[in-house]
mmCIF file of C-alpha atoms in Angstrom:
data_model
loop_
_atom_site.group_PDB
_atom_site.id
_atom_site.type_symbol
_atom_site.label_atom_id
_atom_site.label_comp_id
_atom_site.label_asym_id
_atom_site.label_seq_id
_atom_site.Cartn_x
_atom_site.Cartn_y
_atom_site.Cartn_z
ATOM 1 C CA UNK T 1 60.532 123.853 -36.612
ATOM 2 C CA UNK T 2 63.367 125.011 -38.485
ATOM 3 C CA UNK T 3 62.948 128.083 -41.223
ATOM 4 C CA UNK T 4 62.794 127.241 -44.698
ATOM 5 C CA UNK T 5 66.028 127.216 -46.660
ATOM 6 C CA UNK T 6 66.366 129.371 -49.339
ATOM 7 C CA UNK T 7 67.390 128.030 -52.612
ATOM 8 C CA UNK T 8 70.145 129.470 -54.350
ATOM 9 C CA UNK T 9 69.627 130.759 -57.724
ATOM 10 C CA UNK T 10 72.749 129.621 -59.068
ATOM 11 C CA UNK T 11 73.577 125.971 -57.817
ATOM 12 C CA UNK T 12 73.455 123.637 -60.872
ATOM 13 C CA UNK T 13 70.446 121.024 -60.649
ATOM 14 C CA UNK T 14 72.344 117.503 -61.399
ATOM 15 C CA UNK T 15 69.582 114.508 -61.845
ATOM 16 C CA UNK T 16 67.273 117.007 -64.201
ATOM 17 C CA UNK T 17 64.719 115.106 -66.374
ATOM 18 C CA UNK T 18 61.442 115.668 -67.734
ATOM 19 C CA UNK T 19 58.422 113.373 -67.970
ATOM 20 C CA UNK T 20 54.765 113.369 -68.732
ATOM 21 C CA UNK T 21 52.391 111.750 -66.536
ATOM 22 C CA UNK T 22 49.060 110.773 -68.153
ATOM 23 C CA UNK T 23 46.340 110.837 -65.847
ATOM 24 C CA UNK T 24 42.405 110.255 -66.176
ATOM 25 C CA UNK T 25 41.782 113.987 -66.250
ATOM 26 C CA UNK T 26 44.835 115.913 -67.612
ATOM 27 C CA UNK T 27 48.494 115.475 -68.346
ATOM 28 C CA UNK T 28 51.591 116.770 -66.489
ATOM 29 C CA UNK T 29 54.841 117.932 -67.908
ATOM 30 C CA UNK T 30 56.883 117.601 -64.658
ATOM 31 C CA UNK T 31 60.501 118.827 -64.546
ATOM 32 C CA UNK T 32 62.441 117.061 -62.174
ATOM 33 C CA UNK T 33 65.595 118.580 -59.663
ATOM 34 C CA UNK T 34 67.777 118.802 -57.154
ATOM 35 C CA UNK T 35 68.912 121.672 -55.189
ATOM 36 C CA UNK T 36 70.910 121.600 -51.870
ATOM 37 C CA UNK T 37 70.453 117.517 -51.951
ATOM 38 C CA UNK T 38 66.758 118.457 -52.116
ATOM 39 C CA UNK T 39 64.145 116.828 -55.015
ATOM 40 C CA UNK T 40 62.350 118.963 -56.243
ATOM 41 C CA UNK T 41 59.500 119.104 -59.349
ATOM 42 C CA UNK T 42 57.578 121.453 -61.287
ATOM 43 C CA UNK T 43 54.594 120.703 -62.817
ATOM 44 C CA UNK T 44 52.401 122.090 -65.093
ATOM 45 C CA UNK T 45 48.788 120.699 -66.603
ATOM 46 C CA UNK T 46 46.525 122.740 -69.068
ATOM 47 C CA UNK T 47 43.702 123.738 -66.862
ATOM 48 C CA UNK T 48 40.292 122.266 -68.510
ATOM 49 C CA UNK T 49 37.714 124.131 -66.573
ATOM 50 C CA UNK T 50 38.850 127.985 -67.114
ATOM 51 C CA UNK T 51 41.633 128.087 -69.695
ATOM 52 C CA UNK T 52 45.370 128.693 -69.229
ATOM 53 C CA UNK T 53 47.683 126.245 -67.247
ATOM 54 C CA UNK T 54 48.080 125.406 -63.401
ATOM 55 C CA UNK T 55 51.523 125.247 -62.305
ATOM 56 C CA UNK T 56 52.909 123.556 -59.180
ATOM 57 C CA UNK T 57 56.884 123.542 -57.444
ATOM 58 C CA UNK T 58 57.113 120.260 -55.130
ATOM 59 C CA UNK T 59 59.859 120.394 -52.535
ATOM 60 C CA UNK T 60 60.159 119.500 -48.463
ATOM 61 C CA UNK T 61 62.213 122.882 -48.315
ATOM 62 C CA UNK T 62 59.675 125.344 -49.884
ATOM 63 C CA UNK T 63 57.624 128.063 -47.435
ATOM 64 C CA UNK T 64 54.081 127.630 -47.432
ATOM 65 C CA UNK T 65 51.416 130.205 -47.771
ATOM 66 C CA UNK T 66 47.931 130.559 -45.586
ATOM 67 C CA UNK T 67 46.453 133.071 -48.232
ATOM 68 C CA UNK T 68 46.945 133.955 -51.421
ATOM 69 C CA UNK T 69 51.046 135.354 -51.740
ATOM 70 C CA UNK T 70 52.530 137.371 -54.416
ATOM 71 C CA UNK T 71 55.358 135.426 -56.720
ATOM 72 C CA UNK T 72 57.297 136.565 -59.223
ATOM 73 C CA UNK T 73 58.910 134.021 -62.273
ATOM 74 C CA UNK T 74 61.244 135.108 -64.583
ATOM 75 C CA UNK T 75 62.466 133.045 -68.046
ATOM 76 C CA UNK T 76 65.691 133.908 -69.505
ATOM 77 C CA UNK T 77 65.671 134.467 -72.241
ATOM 78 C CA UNK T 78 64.094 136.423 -72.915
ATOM 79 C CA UNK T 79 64.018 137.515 -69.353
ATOM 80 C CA UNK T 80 60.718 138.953 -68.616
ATOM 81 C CA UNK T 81 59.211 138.903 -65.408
ATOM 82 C CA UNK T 82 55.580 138.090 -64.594
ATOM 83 C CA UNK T 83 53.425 137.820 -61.342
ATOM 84 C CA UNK T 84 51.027 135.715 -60.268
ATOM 85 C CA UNK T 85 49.172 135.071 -56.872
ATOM 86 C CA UNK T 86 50.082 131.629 -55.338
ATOM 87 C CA UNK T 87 46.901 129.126 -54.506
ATOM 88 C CA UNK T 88 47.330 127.994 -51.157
ATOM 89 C CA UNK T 89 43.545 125.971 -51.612
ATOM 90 C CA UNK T 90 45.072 123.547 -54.515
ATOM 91 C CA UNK T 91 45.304 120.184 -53.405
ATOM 92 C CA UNK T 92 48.367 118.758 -52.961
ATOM 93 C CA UNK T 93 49.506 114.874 -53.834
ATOM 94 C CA UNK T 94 50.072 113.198 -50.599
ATOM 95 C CA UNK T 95 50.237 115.976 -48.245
ATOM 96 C CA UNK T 96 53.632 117.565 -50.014
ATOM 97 C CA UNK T 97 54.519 120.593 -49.696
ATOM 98 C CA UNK T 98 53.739 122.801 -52.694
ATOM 99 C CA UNK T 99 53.122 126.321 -54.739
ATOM 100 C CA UNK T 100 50.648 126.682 -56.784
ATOM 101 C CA UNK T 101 49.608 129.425 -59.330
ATOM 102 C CA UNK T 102 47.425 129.858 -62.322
ATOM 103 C CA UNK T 103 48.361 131.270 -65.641
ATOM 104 C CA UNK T 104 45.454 132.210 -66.733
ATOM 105 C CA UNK T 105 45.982 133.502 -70.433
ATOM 106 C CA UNK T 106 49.211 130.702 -70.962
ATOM 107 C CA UNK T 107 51.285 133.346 -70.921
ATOM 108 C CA UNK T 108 54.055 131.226 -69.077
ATOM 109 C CA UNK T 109 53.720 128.474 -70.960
ATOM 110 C CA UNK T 110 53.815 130.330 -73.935
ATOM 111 C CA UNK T 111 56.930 131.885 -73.291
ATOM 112 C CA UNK T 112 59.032 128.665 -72.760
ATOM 113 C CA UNK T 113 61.574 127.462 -75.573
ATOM 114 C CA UNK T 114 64.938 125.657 -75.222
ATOM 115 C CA UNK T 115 67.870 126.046 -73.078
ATOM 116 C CA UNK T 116 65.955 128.930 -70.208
ATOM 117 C CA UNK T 117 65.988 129.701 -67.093
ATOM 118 C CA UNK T 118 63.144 129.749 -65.023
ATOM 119 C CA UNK T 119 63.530 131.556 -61.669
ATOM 120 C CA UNK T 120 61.037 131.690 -59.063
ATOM 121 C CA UNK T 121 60.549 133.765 -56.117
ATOM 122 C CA UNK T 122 58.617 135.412 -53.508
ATOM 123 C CA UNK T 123 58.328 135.901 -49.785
ATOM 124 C CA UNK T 124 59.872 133.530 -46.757
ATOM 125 C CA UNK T 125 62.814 133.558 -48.405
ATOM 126 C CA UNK T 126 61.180 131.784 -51.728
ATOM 127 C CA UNK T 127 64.067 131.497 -54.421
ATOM 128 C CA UNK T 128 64.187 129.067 -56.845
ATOM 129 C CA UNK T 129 66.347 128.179 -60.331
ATOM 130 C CA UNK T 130 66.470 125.210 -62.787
ATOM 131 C CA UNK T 131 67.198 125.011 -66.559
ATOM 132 C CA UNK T 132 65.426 123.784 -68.952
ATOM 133 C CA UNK T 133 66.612 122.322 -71.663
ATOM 134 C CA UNK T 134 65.038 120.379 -74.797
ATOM 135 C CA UNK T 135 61.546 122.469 -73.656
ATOM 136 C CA UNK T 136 60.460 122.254 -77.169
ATOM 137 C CA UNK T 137 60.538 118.494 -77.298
ATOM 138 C CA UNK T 138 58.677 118.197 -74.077
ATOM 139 C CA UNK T 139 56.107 120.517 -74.893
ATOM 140 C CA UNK T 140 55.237 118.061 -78.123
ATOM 141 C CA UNK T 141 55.037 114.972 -75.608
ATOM 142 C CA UNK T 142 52.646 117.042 -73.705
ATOM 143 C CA UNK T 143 50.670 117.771 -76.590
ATOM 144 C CA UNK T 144 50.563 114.139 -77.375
ATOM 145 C CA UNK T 145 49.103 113.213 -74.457
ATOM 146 C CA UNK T 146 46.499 115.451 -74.376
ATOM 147 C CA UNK T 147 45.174 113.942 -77.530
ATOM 148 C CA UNK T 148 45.067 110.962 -76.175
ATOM 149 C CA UNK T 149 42.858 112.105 -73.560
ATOM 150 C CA UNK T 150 40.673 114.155 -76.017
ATOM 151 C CA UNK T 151 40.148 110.769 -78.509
ATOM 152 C CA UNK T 152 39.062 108.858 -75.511
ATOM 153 C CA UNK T 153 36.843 111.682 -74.492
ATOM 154 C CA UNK T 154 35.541 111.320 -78.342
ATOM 155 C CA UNK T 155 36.900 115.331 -78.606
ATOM 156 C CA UNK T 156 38.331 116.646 -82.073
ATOM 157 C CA UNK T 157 41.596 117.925 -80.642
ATOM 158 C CA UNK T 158 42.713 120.231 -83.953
ATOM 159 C CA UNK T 159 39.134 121.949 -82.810
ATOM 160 C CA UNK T 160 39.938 122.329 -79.647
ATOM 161 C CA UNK T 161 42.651 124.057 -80.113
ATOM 162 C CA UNK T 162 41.608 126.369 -82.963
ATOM 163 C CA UNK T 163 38.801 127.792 -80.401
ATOM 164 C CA UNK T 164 39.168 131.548 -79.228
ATOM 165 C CA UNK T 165 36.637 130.967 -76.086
ATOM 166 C CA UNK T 166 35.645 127.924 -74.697
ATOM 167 C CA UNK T 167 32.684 127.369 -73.240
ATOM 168 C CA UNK T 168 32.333 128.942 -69.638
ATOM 169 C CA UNK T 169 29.435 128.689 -66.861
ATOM 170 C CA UNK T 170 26.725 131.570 -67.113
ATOM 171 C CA UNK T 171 26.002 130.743 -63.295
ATOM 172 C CA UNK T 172 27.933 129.838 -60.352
ATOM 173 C CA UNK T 173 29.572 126.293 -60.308
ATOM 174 C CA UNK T 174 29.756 126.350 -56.470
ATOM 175 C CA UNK T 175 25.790 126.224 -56.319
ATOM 176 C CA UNK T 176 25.820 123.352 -59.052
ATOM 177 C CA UNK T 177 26.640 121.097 -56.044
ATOM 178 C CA UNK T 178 26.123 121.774 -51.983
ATOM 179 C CA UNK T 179 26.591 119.652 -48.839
ATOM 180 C CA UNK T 180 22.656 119.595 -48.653
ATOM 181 C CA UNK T 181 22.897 117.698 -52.057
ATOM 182 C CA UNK T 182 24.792 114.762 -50.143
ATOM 183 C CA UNK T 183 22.750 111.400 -50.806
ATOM 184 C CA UNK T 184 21.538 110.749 -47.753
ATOM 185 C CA UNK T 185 22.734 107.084 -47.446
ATOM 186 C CA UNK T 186 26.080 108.357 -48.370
ATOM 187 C CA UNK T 187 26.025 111.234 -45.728
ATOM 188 C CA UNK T 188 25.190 108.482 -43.245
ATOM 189 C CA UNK T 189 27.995 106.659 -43.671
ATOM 190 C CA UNK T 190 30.614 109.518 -44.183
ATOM 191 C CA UNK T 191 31.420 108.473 -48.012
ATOM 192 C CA UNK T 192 33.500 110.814 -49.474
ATOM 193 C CA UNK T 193 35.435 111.225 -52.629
ATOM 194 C CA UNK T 194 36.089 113.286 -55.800
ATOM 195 C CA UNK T 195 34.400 113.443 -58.672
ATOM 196 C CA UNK T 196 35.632 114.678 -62.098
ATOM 197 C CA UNK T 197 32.983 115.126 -64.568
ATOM 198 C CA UNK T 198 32.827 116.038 -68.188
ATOM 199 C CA UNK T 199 30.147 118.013 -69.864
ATOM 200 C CA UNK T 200 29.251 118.252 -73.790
ATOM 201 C CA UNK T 201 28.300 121.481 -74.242
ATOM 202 C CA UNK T 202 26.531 122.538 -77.346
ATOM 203 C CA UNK T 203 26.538 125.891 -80.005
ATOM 204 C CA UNK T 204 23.001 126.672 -77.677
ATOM 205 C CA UNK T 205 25.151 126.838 -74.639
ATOM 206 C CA UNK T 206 23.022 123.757 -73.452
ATOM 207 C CA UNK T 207 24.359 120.483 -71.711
ATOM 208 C CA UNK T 208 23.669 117.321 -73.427
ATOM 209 C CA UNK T 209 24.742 114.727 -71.470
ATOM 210 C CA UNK T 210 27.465 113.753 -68.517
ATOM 211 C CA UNK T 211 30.004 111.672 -68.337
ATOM 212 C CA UNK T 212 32.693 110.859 -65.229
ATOM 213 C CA UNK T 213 36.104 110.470 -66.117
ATOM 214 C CA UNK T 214 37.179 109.853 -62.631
ATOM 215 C CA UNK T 215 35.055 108.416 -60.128
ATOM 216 C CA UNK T 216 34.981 109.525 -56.107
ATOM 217 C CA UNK T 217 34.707 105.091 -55.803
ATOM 218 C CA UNK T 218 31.341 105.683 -54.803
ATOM 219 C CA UNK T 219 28.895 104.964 -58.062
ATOM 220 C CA UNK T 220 26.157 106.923 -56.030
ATOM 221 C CA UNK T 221 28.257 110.140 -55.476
ATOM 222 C CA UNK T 222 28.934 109.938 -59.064
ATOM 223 C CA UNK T 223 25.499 109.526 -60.369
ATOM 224 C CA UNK T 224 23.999 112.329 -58.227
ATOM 225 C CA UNK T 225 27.029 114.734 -59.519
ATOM 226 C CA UNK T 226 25.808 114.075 -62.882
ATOM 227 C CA UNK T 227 22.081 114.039 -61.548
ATOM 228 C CA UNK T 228 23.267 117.769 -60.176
ATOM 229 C CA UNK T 229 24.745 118.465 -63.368
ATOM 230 C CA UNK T 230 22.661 118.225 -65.977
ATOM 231 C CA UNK T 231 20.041 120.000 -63.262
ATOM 232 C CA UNK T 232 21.729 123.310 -63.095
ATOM 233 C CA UNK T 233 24.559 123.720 -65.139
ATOM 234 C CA UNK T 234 24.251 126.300 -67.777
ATOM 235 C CA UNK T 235 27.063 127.591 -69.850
ATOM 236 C CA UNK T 236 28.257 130.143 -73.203
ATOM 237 C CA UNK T 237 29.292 128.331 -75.902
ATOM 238 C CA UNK T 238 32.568 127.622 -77.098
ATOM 239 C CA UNK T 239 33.465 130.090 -80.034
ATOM 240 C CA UNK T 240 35.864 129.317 -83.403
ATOM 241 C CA UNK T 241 37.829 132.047 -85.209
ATOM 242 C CA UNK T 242 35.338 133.613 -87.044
ATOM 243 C CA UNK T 243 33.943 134.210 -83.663
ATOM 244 C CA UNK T 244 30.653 130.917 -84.397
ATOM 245 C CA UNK T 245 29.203 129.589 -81.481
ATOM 246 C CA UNK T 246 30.506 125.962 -81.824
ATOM 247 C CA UNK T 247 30.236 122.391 -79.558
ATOM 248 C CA UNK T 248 32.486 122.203 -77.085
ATOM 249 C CA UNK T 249 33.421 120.579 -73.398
ATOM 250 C CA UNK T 250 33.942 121.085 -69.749
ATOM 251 C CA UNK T 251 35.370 119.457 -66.479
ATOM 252 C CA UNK T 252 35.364 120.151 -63.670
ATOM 253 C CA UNK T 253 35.359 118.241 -59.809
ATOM 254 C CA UNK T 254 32.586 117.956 -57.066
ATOM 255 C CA UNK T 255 34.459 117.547 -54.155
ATOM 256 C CA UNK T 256 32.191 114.975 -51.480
ATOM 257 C CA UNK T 257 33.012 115.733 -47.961
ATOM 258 C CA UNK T 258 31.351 114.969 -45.108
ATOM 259 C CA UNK T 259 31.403 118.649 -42.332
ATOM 260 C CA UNK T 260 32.742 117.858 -39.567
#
């Protein structure tokens, strides 16, 4: 296997477009590029379950990472730098090639405006550049989208975004669900799948009700997800700006897998 190329900072990036992809969970502003006759894409998705946004660079030439790696981006301008620790657990769209990281507090996306340069780097020779332009007008389409997905989760999006905490789990998530929880018919026959899942979550920090937003194509995975749910989830409330416990959401995924 050949070594990675590294990608020059300075080539130009002809075929450069932006689009937002609308999915059943979230929406992606996705930057596309080409480097070194290479396609690239970044992606980034506002990240539901703990705040912030997830960002992603596609591309058959990047290094990949066994454990959490050090990166460094810089946008110019303004040209600050910030680090963030890639995610080599994410899950990747049809087995590409990708690096992930998590900005937590949006400070990334809250940086971007028009005509920057976003620069990417970090170990194995990681070193990545693309412009982008008309960032202002893609942000809006982004925010479009996402109220599309909050009036068809019946979620006031002006509320949303006016909160200064959202509501977070007062236990563990990763006990809300186990591989002993399997349905047993479904263990039997190794059905497996993902399940997204939205909880309404009150001022009381109490769960009223579940609803799945993407099914794992098993109804019976689905139904004991909620089942699980509505069993052992507990959560802080959501807060406004004059810091009132308020309703609120979550989502998150159970993950049904079979050990092998």
């Amino acid at each position: 296997m050949t070594a990675p190329a590294s990608l020059s900072a300075t080539e130009p990036a002809p075929e450069a477009r932006w689009e937002v992809n609308a999915g059943k969970t979230k929406c992606r502003l996705i930057r596309h590029f080409t480097l070194s006759g290479q396609k690239y894409r970044l992606e980034l998705a506002q990240g539901w379950s703990f705040g912030g946004y997830d960002w992603t660079l596609y591309g058959g030439a990047l290094p990949t990472y066994s454990s959490a790696t050090s990166i460094t981006i810089a946008l110019d301008p303004p040209a600050p730098t910030h680090r963030f620790k890639t995610n080599p657990h994410m899950f990747y769209a049809d087995d590409e090639r990708g690096i992930g990281w998590h900005d937590t507090d949006s400070r990334l996306f809250n940086a971007l405006r028009d005509n920057q340069h976003i620069r990417i780097t970090g170990a194995k020779k990681l070193d990545v550049a693309l412009d982008l332009p008309n960032a202002s007008n893609a942000l809006k389409a982004l925010e479009a989208c996402e109220n599309g997905l909050f009036t068809s989760w019946g979620i006031d999006a002006k509320q949303f975004r006016s909160l200064t905490a959202r509501a977070e789990p007062s236990n563990y998530p990763g006990r809300w669900a186990t591989t002993d929880d399997y349905p047993q018919a479904d263990f039997a026959r190794k059905n497996e799948g993902m399940t997204t899942f939205l909880l309404p979550v009150g001022p009381d920090g109490k769960v009223s009700d579940c609803r799945i937003v993407d099914s794992s194509g098993f109804p019976s995975l689905d139904q004991r997800t909620c089942e699980l749910m509505l069993a052992r989830a507990a959560f802080r409330a959501a807060k406004d700006g004059n810091g009132r416990a308020v309703s609120s959401f979550y989502i998150n995924k159970v993950y049904w897998k079979v050990p092998r």
